[in-house]
Coordinates of C-alpha atoms in Angstrom, one line a residue:
Chain X
X1 CA 190.4 191.3 62.9
X2 CA 188.0 189.4 64.2
X3 CA 185.1 191.6 65.7
X4 CA 184.3 188.5 68.5
X5 CA 186.3 186.8 71.1
X6 CA 185.8 183.1 71.5
X7 CA 185.4 182.4 75.4
X8 CA 185.6 179.3 77.0
X9 CA 184.0 179.0 80.8
X10 CA 182.2 177.2 83.2
X11 CA 179.0 178.1 84.0
X12 CA 176.9 176.1 86.7
X13 CA 179.7 173.5 86.1
X14 CA 179.2 172.9 82.6
X15 CA 181.4 174.2 80.2
X16 CA 180.2 176.9 77.4
X17 CA 181.8 178.5 74.5
X18 CA 180.5 181.6 73.6
X19 CA 181.2 184.7 71.3
X20 CA 181.4 188.2 72.3
X21 CA 182.5 191.3 71.7
X22 CA 184.8 193.0 74.0
X23 CA 182.8 195.6 75.0
X24 CA 179.8 193.2 76.3
X25 CA 179.4 192.8 79.5
X26 CA 179.5 189.2 81.5
X27 CA 175.7 190.6 82.0
X28 CA 174.9 190.9 78.4
X29 CA 176.4 187.5 77.5
X30 CA 174.6 185.8 80.5
X31 CA 171.3 186.8 79.3
X32 CA 171.9 187.9 75.3
X33 CA 174.5 185.4 74.4
X34 CA 173.8 182.4 76.3
X35 CA 170.5 182.6 77.1
X36 CA 170.5 182.2 81.1
X37 CA 168.2 185.4 81.9
X38 CA 167.4 184.6 85.3
X39 CA 170.4 187.0 86.2
X40 CA 168.6 190.3 86.2
X41 CA 169.7 193.6 84.7
X42 CA 169.0 196.8 87.2
X43 CA 171.2 200.0 87.0
X44 CA 174.0 198.5 84.9
X45 CA 176.4 200.4 86.8
X46 CA 177.0 198.1 90.2
X47 CA 174.8 200.0 92.3
X48 CA 171.6 197.7 92.5
X49 CA 173.1 193.8 92.4
X50 CA 170.1 192.6 90.6
X51 CA 173.0 190.7 88.1
X52 CA 175.1 189.5 91.2
X53 CA 176.5 186.4 90.1
X54 CA 179.3 184.1 91.7
X55 CA 182.5 184.4 90.0
X56 CA 185.6 182.2 91.3
X57 CA 184.1 181.8 94.5
X58 CA 183.3 186.0 94.7
X59 CA 180.2 187.7 94.5
X60 CA 180.7 190.3 91.4
X61 CA 178.1 192.7 89.5
X62 CA 178.2 190.8 86.2
X63 CA 177.4 194.4 84.6
X64 CA 181.1 195.4 85.5
X65 CA 182.5 192.6 84.6
X66 CA 183.8 192.1 80.5
X67 CA 182.2 189.1 79.3
X68 CA 186.2 188.5 77.8
X69 CA 187.3 188.1 81.0
X70 CA 185.0 184.9 81.9
X71 CA 187.8 182.9 80.2
X72 CA 188.9 180.4 82.1
X73 CA 186.3 181.6 85.1
X74 CA 184.1 179.5 87.1
X75 CA 180.5 180.9 87.3
X76 CA 177.7 180.6 89.4
X77 CA 174.0 182.2 88.6
X78 CA 170.6 182.0 89.9
X79 CA 170.3 179.2 87.4
X80 CA 172.7 176.6 89.3
X81 CA 171.4 177.3 92.7
X82 CA 168.6 174.6 92.8
X83 CA 169.6 171.0 92.6
X84 CA 167.4 170.2 89.8
X85 CA 163.8 170.3 90.6
X86 CA 164.7 170.9 94.6
X87 CA 164.9 174.3 95.7
X88 CA 167.7 175.7 98.0
X89 CA 166.9 176.6 101.2
X90 CA 167.0 179.9 100.4
X91 CA 164.5 179.8 98.0
X92 CA 162.1 178.0 99.8
X93 CA 163.0 180.6 102.6
X94 CA 162.4 183.4 100.4
X95 CA 159.4 182.0 99.5
X96 CA 157.6 181.0 102.2
X97 CA 158.9 184.2 104.1
X98 CA 157.3 186.4 101.6
X99 CA 160.8 187.6 101.3
X100 CA 160.0 188.8 97.4
X101 CA 157.3 191.2 95.7
X102 CA 158.0 192.0 92.2
X103 CA 161.4 189.6 92.0
X104 CA 163.6 191.8 90.0
X105 CA 166.2 191.6 93.1
X106 CA 165.8 188.3 94.2
X107 CA 168.2 186.4 91.9
X108 CA 170.7 188.8 93.1
X109 CA 169.7 188.3 96.7
X110 CA 169.6 184.6 96.7
X111 CA 173.3 184.6 94.7
X112 CA 174.3 186.6 97.1
X113 CA 172.9 185.5 100.4
X114 CA 174.2 182.3 99.0
X115 CA 177.6 183.2 99.4
X116 CA 177.2 184.7 102.4
X117 CA 176.0 181.6 104.4
X118 CA 178.8 179.5 102.7
X119 CA 181.5 181.4 104.9
X120 CA 179.4 182.4 107.6
X121 CA 176.6 179.6 108.2
X122 CA 175.1 181.8 111.6
X123 CA 175.5 185.3 110.4
X124 CA 173.8 187.9 112.7
X125 CA 171.1 190.4 111.5
X126 CA 174.1 193.0 111.0
X127 CA 176.5 190.9 108.9
X128 CA 173.9 190.1 106.5
X129 CA 172.4 193.8 106.6
X130 CA 176.0 194.7 105.7
X131 CA 176.9 191.7 103.5
X132 CA 173.4 192.4 101.5
X133 CA 173.8 196.2 100.9
X134 CA 174.9 196.2 97.6
X135 CA 171.6 194.7 96.5
X136 CA 168.5 196.7 96.0
X137 CA 164.9 195.8 96.9
X138 CA 162.3 198.1 96.1
X139 CA 159.2 196.5 97.6
X140 CA 159.7 194.5 100.6
X141 CA 162.0 196.8 102.7
X142 CA 164.4 194.1 103.3
X143 CA 163.3 192.8 106.9
X144 CA 161.0 189.7 105.0
X145 CA 164.4 189.5 103.2
X146 CA 166.8 189.4 106.2
X147 CA 164.0 187.0 108.0
X148 CA 164.1 184.7 104.8
X149 CA 168.0 184.9 104.8
X150 CA 168.2 183.8 108.8
X151 CA 165.6 181.0 108.3
X152 CA 167.5 179.5 105.7
X153 CA 170.3 179.8 107.7
X154 CA 168.5 177.8 110.6
X155 CA 167.5 175.1 107.7
X156 CA 171.0 174.7 106.4
X157 CA 172.5 174.1 109.8
X158 CA 169.5 171.6 110.6
X159 CA 169.9 169.8 107.4
Chain Q
X1 CA 179.3 201.2 74.8
X2 CA 181.4 202.1 72.0
X3 CA 184.1 199.6 70.1
X4 CA 186.9 198.8 72.4
X5 CA 189.5 196.0 71.8
X6 CA 190.5 194.4 74.9
X7 CA 194.0 193.2 76.1
X8 CA 195.4 190.5 78.3
X9 CA 198.8 191.5 79.6
X10 CA 200.8 189.2 81.3
X11 CA 203.8 191.3 82.3
X12 CA 204.6 194.7 83.1
X13 CA 206.4 195.2 80.3
X14 CA 204.0 193.7 78.4
X15 CA 201.1 196.4 79.4
X16 CA 203.7 198.9 79.4
X17 CA 204.2 198.4 75.4
X18 CA 200.3 198.1 74.5
X19 CA 200.0 201.1 76.1
X20 CA 202.8 203.2 74.6
X21 CA 201.9 201.8 71.0
X22 CA 198.2 203.1 71.5
X23 CA 198.7 207.0 71.4
X24 CA 197.7 207.2 74.7
X25 CA 194.1 205.2 73.7
X26 CA 194.2 202.5 76.0
X27 CA 193.5 202.3 79.2
X28 CA 194.2 199.5 82.2
X29 CA 191.8 198.1 83.8
X30 CA 192.0 196.0 87.3
X31 CA 188.5 195.8 88.8
X32 CA 187.0 197.9 86.3
X33 CA 184.4 198.9 89.0
X34 CA 184.9 202.6 87.5
X35 CA 186.4 201.9 84.2
X36 CA 183.3 200.1 82.5
X37 CA 181.2 202.8 84.2
X38 CA 182.8 205.4 82.4
X39 CA 183.3 203.8 78.9
X40 CA 179.1 202.6 78.9
X41 CA 178.5 206.3 80.1
X42 CA 180.8 207.8 77.4
X43 CA 182.5 209.6 79.9
X44 CA 184.7 212.4 77.9
X45 CA 187.3 211.9 80.3
X46 CA 188.1 208.8 79.7
X47 CA 189.2 208.4 76.1
X48 CA 189.9 204.9 75.4
X49 CA 190.1 202.3 72.4
X50 CA 191.6 199.6 74.3
X51 CA 191.4 198.0 77.4
X52 CA 194.1 196.2 79.1
X53 CA 193.5 193.9 81.7
X54 CA 196.4 194.1 84.0
X55 CA 195.1 191.3 87.2
X56 CA 197.2 188.6 85.3
X57 CA 200.3 190.4 86.1
X58 CA 202.3 189.0 89.2
X59 CA 203.6 192.0 90.7
X60 CA 200.3 194.1 90.3
X61 CA 198.6 190.6 92.6
X62 CA 201.4 190.6 95.2
X63 CA 200.4 191.7 98.6
X64 CA 203.5 190.9 101.1
X65 CA 204.9 192.6 104.4
X66 CA 208.3 192.3 105.9
X67 CA 209.8 194.9 108.9
X68 CA 212.2 196.0 106.3
X69 CA 209.9 196.8 103.0
X70 CA 206.6 197.3 104.9
X71 CA 203.5 196.4 103.2
X72 CA 203.5 196.4 99.2
X73 CA 199.8 196.2 97.8
X74 CA 199.7 195.2 94.2
X75 CA 197.8 197.8 92.3
X76 CA 194.9 195.2 91.1
X77 CA 195.0 193.3 94.4
X78 CA 190.7 193.7 95.0
X79 CA 189.5 195.3 98.7
X80 CA 188.4 191.7 99.5
X81 CA 191.7 190.5 99.9
X82 CA 192.9 193.5 101.9
X83 CA 190.8 193.2 104.6
X84 CA 191.2 189.7 105.1
X85 CA 195.1 189.8 104.8
X86 CA 196.7 188.3 107.9
X87 CA 199.8 190.9 107.7
X88 CA 197.2 194.2 107.0
X89 CA 195.1 192.8 110.1
X90 CA 198.4 192.2 112.4
X91 CA 200.1 195.5 111.4
X92 CA 198.0 197.8 109.3
X93 CA 194.5 197.4 110.3
X94 CA 193.6 201.5 109.6
X95 CA 193.8 200.2 105.6
X96 CA 190.5 198.5 106.5
X97 CA 188.8 201.2 107.4
X98 CA 188.7 202.4 103.9
X99 CA 189.0 198.7 101.9
X100 CA 185.9 197.6 103.8
X101 CA 183.7 200.7 103.0
X102 CA 184.3 201.3 99.1
X103 CA 181.2 200.1 97.7
X104 CA 179.2 196.7 99.0
X105 CA 180.5 193.3 98.8
X106 CA 180.0 192.8 95.1
X107 CA 182.3 196.0 94.3
X108 CA 184.9 194.6 96.9
X109 CA 185.5 191.4 95.1
X110 CA 186.8 193.3 92.0
X111 CA 187.6 197.3 93.5
X112 CA 191.3 197.5 94.3
X113 CA 192.8 200.8 96.2
X114 CA 195.2 201.0 93.3
X115 CA 192.0 201.7 90.8
X116 CA 190.8 203.9 93.2
X117 CA 194.0 206.0 93.4
X118 CA 194.1 205.4 89.4
X119 CA 190.8 206.8 89.4
X120 CA 191.4 210.2 91.4
X121 CA 188.0 210.8 92.4
X122 CA 188.1 213.5 94.7
X123 CA 186.0 211.7 97.1
X124 CA 188.5 208.1 96.5
X125 CA 187.6 206.7 99.7
X126 CA 191.4 204.8 100.1
X127 CA 193.5 208.0 98.9
X128 CA 193.5 209.7 102.4
X129 CA 193.8 206.5 104.3
X130 CA 197.2 205.6 102.1
X131 CA 198.4 209.2 102.6
X132 CA 198.0 208.3 106.3
X133 CA 200.2 205.7 105.9
X134 CA 203.0 207.4 104.0
X135 CA 202.1 205.2 101.1
X136 CA 204.8 205.5 97.8
X137 CA 203.0 204.6 94.5
X138 CA 205.8 202.6 92.4
X139 CA 204.9 203.3 88.6
X140 CA 206.0 201.6 85.3
X141 CA 206.7 203.2 82.1
X142 CA 208.8 202.9 78.9
X143 CA 212.1 204.7 80.4
X144 CA 212.0 201.8 83.4
X145 CA 210.0 202.6 87.1
X146 CA 209.6 205.6 89.0
X147 CA 208.0 206.1 92.5
X148 CA 206.0 209.0 93.5
X149 CA 204.2 209.8 97.1
X150 CA 200.8 208.9 97.1
X151 CA 199.6 212.4 97.9
X152 CA 201.1 214.0 94.8
X153 CA 199.4 211.4 92.4
X154 CA 196.2 213.5 92.1
X155 CA 196.4 216.5 90.3
X156 CA 193.0 217.3 89.2
X157 CA 189.1 215.5 89.3
X158 CA 190.2 212.2 87.8
X159 CA 193.6 213.3 86.9
X160 CA 196.6 212.4 87.8
X161 CA 200.6 213.0 87.2
X162 CA 200.7 208.9 85.8
X163 CA 201.6 208.9 82.2
X164 CA 199.4 207.7 79.5
X165 CA 202.1 205.1 78.7
X166 CA 202.8 204.3 82.6
X167 CA 201.0 201.5 84.7
X168 CA 200.5 201.6 88.7
X169 CA 202.5 198.6 89.9
X170 CA 201.8 199.2 93.4
X171 CA 201.7 200.9 96.7
X172 CA 204.3 200.1 99.4
X173 CA 203.1 201.8 102.5
X174 CA 206.5 201.7 105.0
X175 CA 206.5 199.7 108.0
X176 CA 204.6 202.4 110.5
X177 CA 206.6 201.6 113.5
X178 CA 206.2 201.4 116.9
X179 CA 203.0 203.8 118.7
X180 CA 201.4 204.5 115.4
X181 CA 197.4 204.4 115.1
X182 CA 195.6 205.8 111.8
X183 CA 191.9 206.0 111.1
X184 CA 189.9 206.7 107.7
X185 CA 186.3 208.0 108.5
X186 CA 183.8 209.4 106.2
X187 CA 180.1 211.3 106.6
X188 CA 177.2 209.6 104.0
X189 CA 173.7 210.3 104.6
X190 CA 173.2 206.5 104.1
X191 CA 174.6 203.6 106.0
X192 CA 176.6 201.9 103.4
X193 CA 177.5 202.1 99.6
X194 CA 177.4 206.0 99.1
X195 CA 179.9 208.7 97.8
X196 CA 181.7 210.7 101.0
X197 CA 180.2 213.8 101.6
X198 CA 183.8 214.2 103.5
X199 CA 186.0 211.7 104.4
X200 CA 189.2 212.0 106.8
X201 CA 192.1 209.9 107.1
X202 CA 194.8 210.4 109.5
X203 CA 197.6 209.0 111.3
X204 CA 200.0 209.6 114.7
X205 CA 202.8 208.2 115.8
X206 CA 203.4 208.7 119.8
X207 CA 206.7 208.2 121.8
X208 CA 206.5 209.4 125.5
X209 CA 203.6 210.8 125.3
X210 CA 204.1 213.3 123.0
X211 CA 203.3 213.5 119.0
X212 CA 206.4 212.4 117.1
X213 CA 204.7 212.4 113.5
X214 CA 201.6 212.9 112.0
X215 CA 199.0 212.9 108.8
X216 CA 195.7 214.2 107.8
X217 CA 194.6 213.9 104.7
X218 CA 190.9 214.7 103.7
X219 CA 188.6 213.9 100.8
X220 CA 185.7 215.5 98.5
X221 CA 186.8 218.8 99.8
X222 CA 188.9 220.1 97.1
X223 CA 189.7 218.9 93.0
X224 CA 191.7 216.3 94.5
X225 CA 192.0 214.5 98.1
X226 CA 194.3 217.3 100.3
X227 CA 197.2 217.0 103.0
X228 CA 196.8 219.6 105.4
X229 CA 200.6 220.3 106.9
X230 CA 199.1 222.8 109.5
X231 CA 197.1 219.8 111.1
X232 CA 200.7 218.0 111.0
X233 CA 202.7 220.9 112.9
X234 CA 200.0 221.2 115.0
X235 CA 200.6 218.0 116.6
X236 CA 203.7 217.0 116.2
X237 CA 206.0 217.9 119.2
X238 CA 202.9 218.5 121.4
X239 CA 201.8 216.4 124.6
X240 CA 198.8 214.0 123.5
X241 CA 195.6 215.3 124.3
X242 CA 192.5 217.5 123.5
X243 CA 194.4 220.7 123.0
X244 CA 196.4 219.7 119.8
X245 CA 194.0 217.7 118.1
X246 CA 191.2 220.5 118.4
X247 CA 194.3 223.0 116.7
X248 CA 194.5 220.0 114.0
X249 CA 190.8 219.8 113.5
X250 CA 190.6 223.5 113.3
X251 CA 193.3 223.4 110.7
X252 CA 191.8 220.5 108.7
X253 CA 188.6 222.8 108.7
X254 CA 190.7 225.8 107.5
X255 CA 192.3 224.1 104.6
X256 CA 189.1 222.5 103.0
X257 CA 188.2 224.3 100.0
X258 CA 184.8 222.9 99.3
X259 CA 182.1 223.1 96.8
X260 CA 178.6 223.0 96.9
X261 CA 176.9 220.4 95.3
X262 CA 173.7 217.9 96.0
X263 CA 175.8 215.9 98.8
X264 CA 176.2 219.1 100.7
X265 CA 177.0 222.6 101.0
X266 CA 180.7 224.1 101.4
X267 CA 179.9 225.5 104.9
X268 CA 178.6 222.0 105.6
X269 CA 181.4 220.3 104.3
X270 CA 183.7 222.5 106.3
X271 CA 181.7 221.9 109.5
X272 CA 182.3 218.0 108.7
X273 CA 186.0 218.6 108.5
X274 CA 186.3 219.8 111.7
X275 CA 184.3 217.0 113.2
X276 CA 185.7 213.7 111.3
X277 CA 189.6 215.0 111.6
X278 CA 189.2 215.3 115.7
X279 CA 186.8 212.0 115.7
X280 CA 189.6 210.4 113.4
X281 CA 192.3 211.9 115.1
X282 CA 190.5 210.4 118.7
X283 CA 190.7 206.8 117.4
X284 CA 194.3 207.2 115.9
X285 CA 195.3 208.0 119.2
X286 CA 193.6 205.0 120.8
X287 CA 194.7 203.1 118.1
X288 CA 198.8 204.2 118.6
X289 CA 197.9 203.7 122.5
X290 CA 196.0 200.5 122.5
X291 CA 198.2 198.5 120.0
X292 CA 195.8 198.2 117.5

């Protein structure tokens, strides 16, 4: 019996084929097999949100998805957020509002916030905090992150 | 994580066949938000060599409502679909109390109420709510299907009456009828994303100013979520008011058999049972009388 499974998936609009063991998480596959290391490993049990990716239109913690489940899926990671060298408004807003210090949580926050703004272009502070409850940041105290998301929402509406 | 094989079942029969042939070493997986962590930390209670994905089985993805049959929730339907469903919003709004507070946004995109029930944590946030809605679980096994009341599914911490060769197909919530209101609330020290210190799921039916039916179920106060028959008898037949609600809340406090742990002492938890049951019943009454 083969020890590895062949998976065909779409990551950031590009078809990707990879081999993985059934026990490997999507996070391990992204980082260690495919080489997309923008997605970070934090707690590895679904609490911290650092490994958040968008899978078929919903954000998920990729540490709680098996790599084999990516078969046929459409996945967006932090590497797919910018348009070439043009940063996404969320990325600009995070930079300009100093919404990060160490930065390990930032890819997860950006992927989560992007999904929020796609379905709710003008969220209240409460809605932002509630949506981002599954993303932990130990540096900023969250206020700057919330302000950055509000700023990005404004930029995207004016664009 | 230890080695596992992965099977992707496309039908209920196929899933049951894989489970039956695995000698008790296969586990169905819906959202995987509990199972993957348990496999990773080598939880001795989860002794699995095979993970069977059940998310591609049509019956496990059903989310449908009819006045006759009530609400059918496929075992793999994620929380996110439940709280965005028009029928749930119209007919079972209290179900959203649980579906919207299990984990955060990322977890709610994968985690299912069926999985919450099968995981059988004493603190499972959806279980008292499903009990309050008179939920009935449909199980499929090698000998066909059988139905079990949700309140009888959990038999101990992380233990259920579901055989190792059976899968949970769906949970049915009968049509609650007129004058129905329900509520689930929990106490946690944080604002979001925590395990219930105590959870209370309740429902009432009100007609002619009297309670005609009621359910009170508690989480995190015993080895399994429990029902409180004395709280029900304190309500049914009585006129709607603070007196019977207080009696029911006191009965909940009496029925709770909590342990002391890092989340709270037994004494504190018993106190919370009274407070949460009273508050949940007040909300359920408001919803029953206000339509929602």
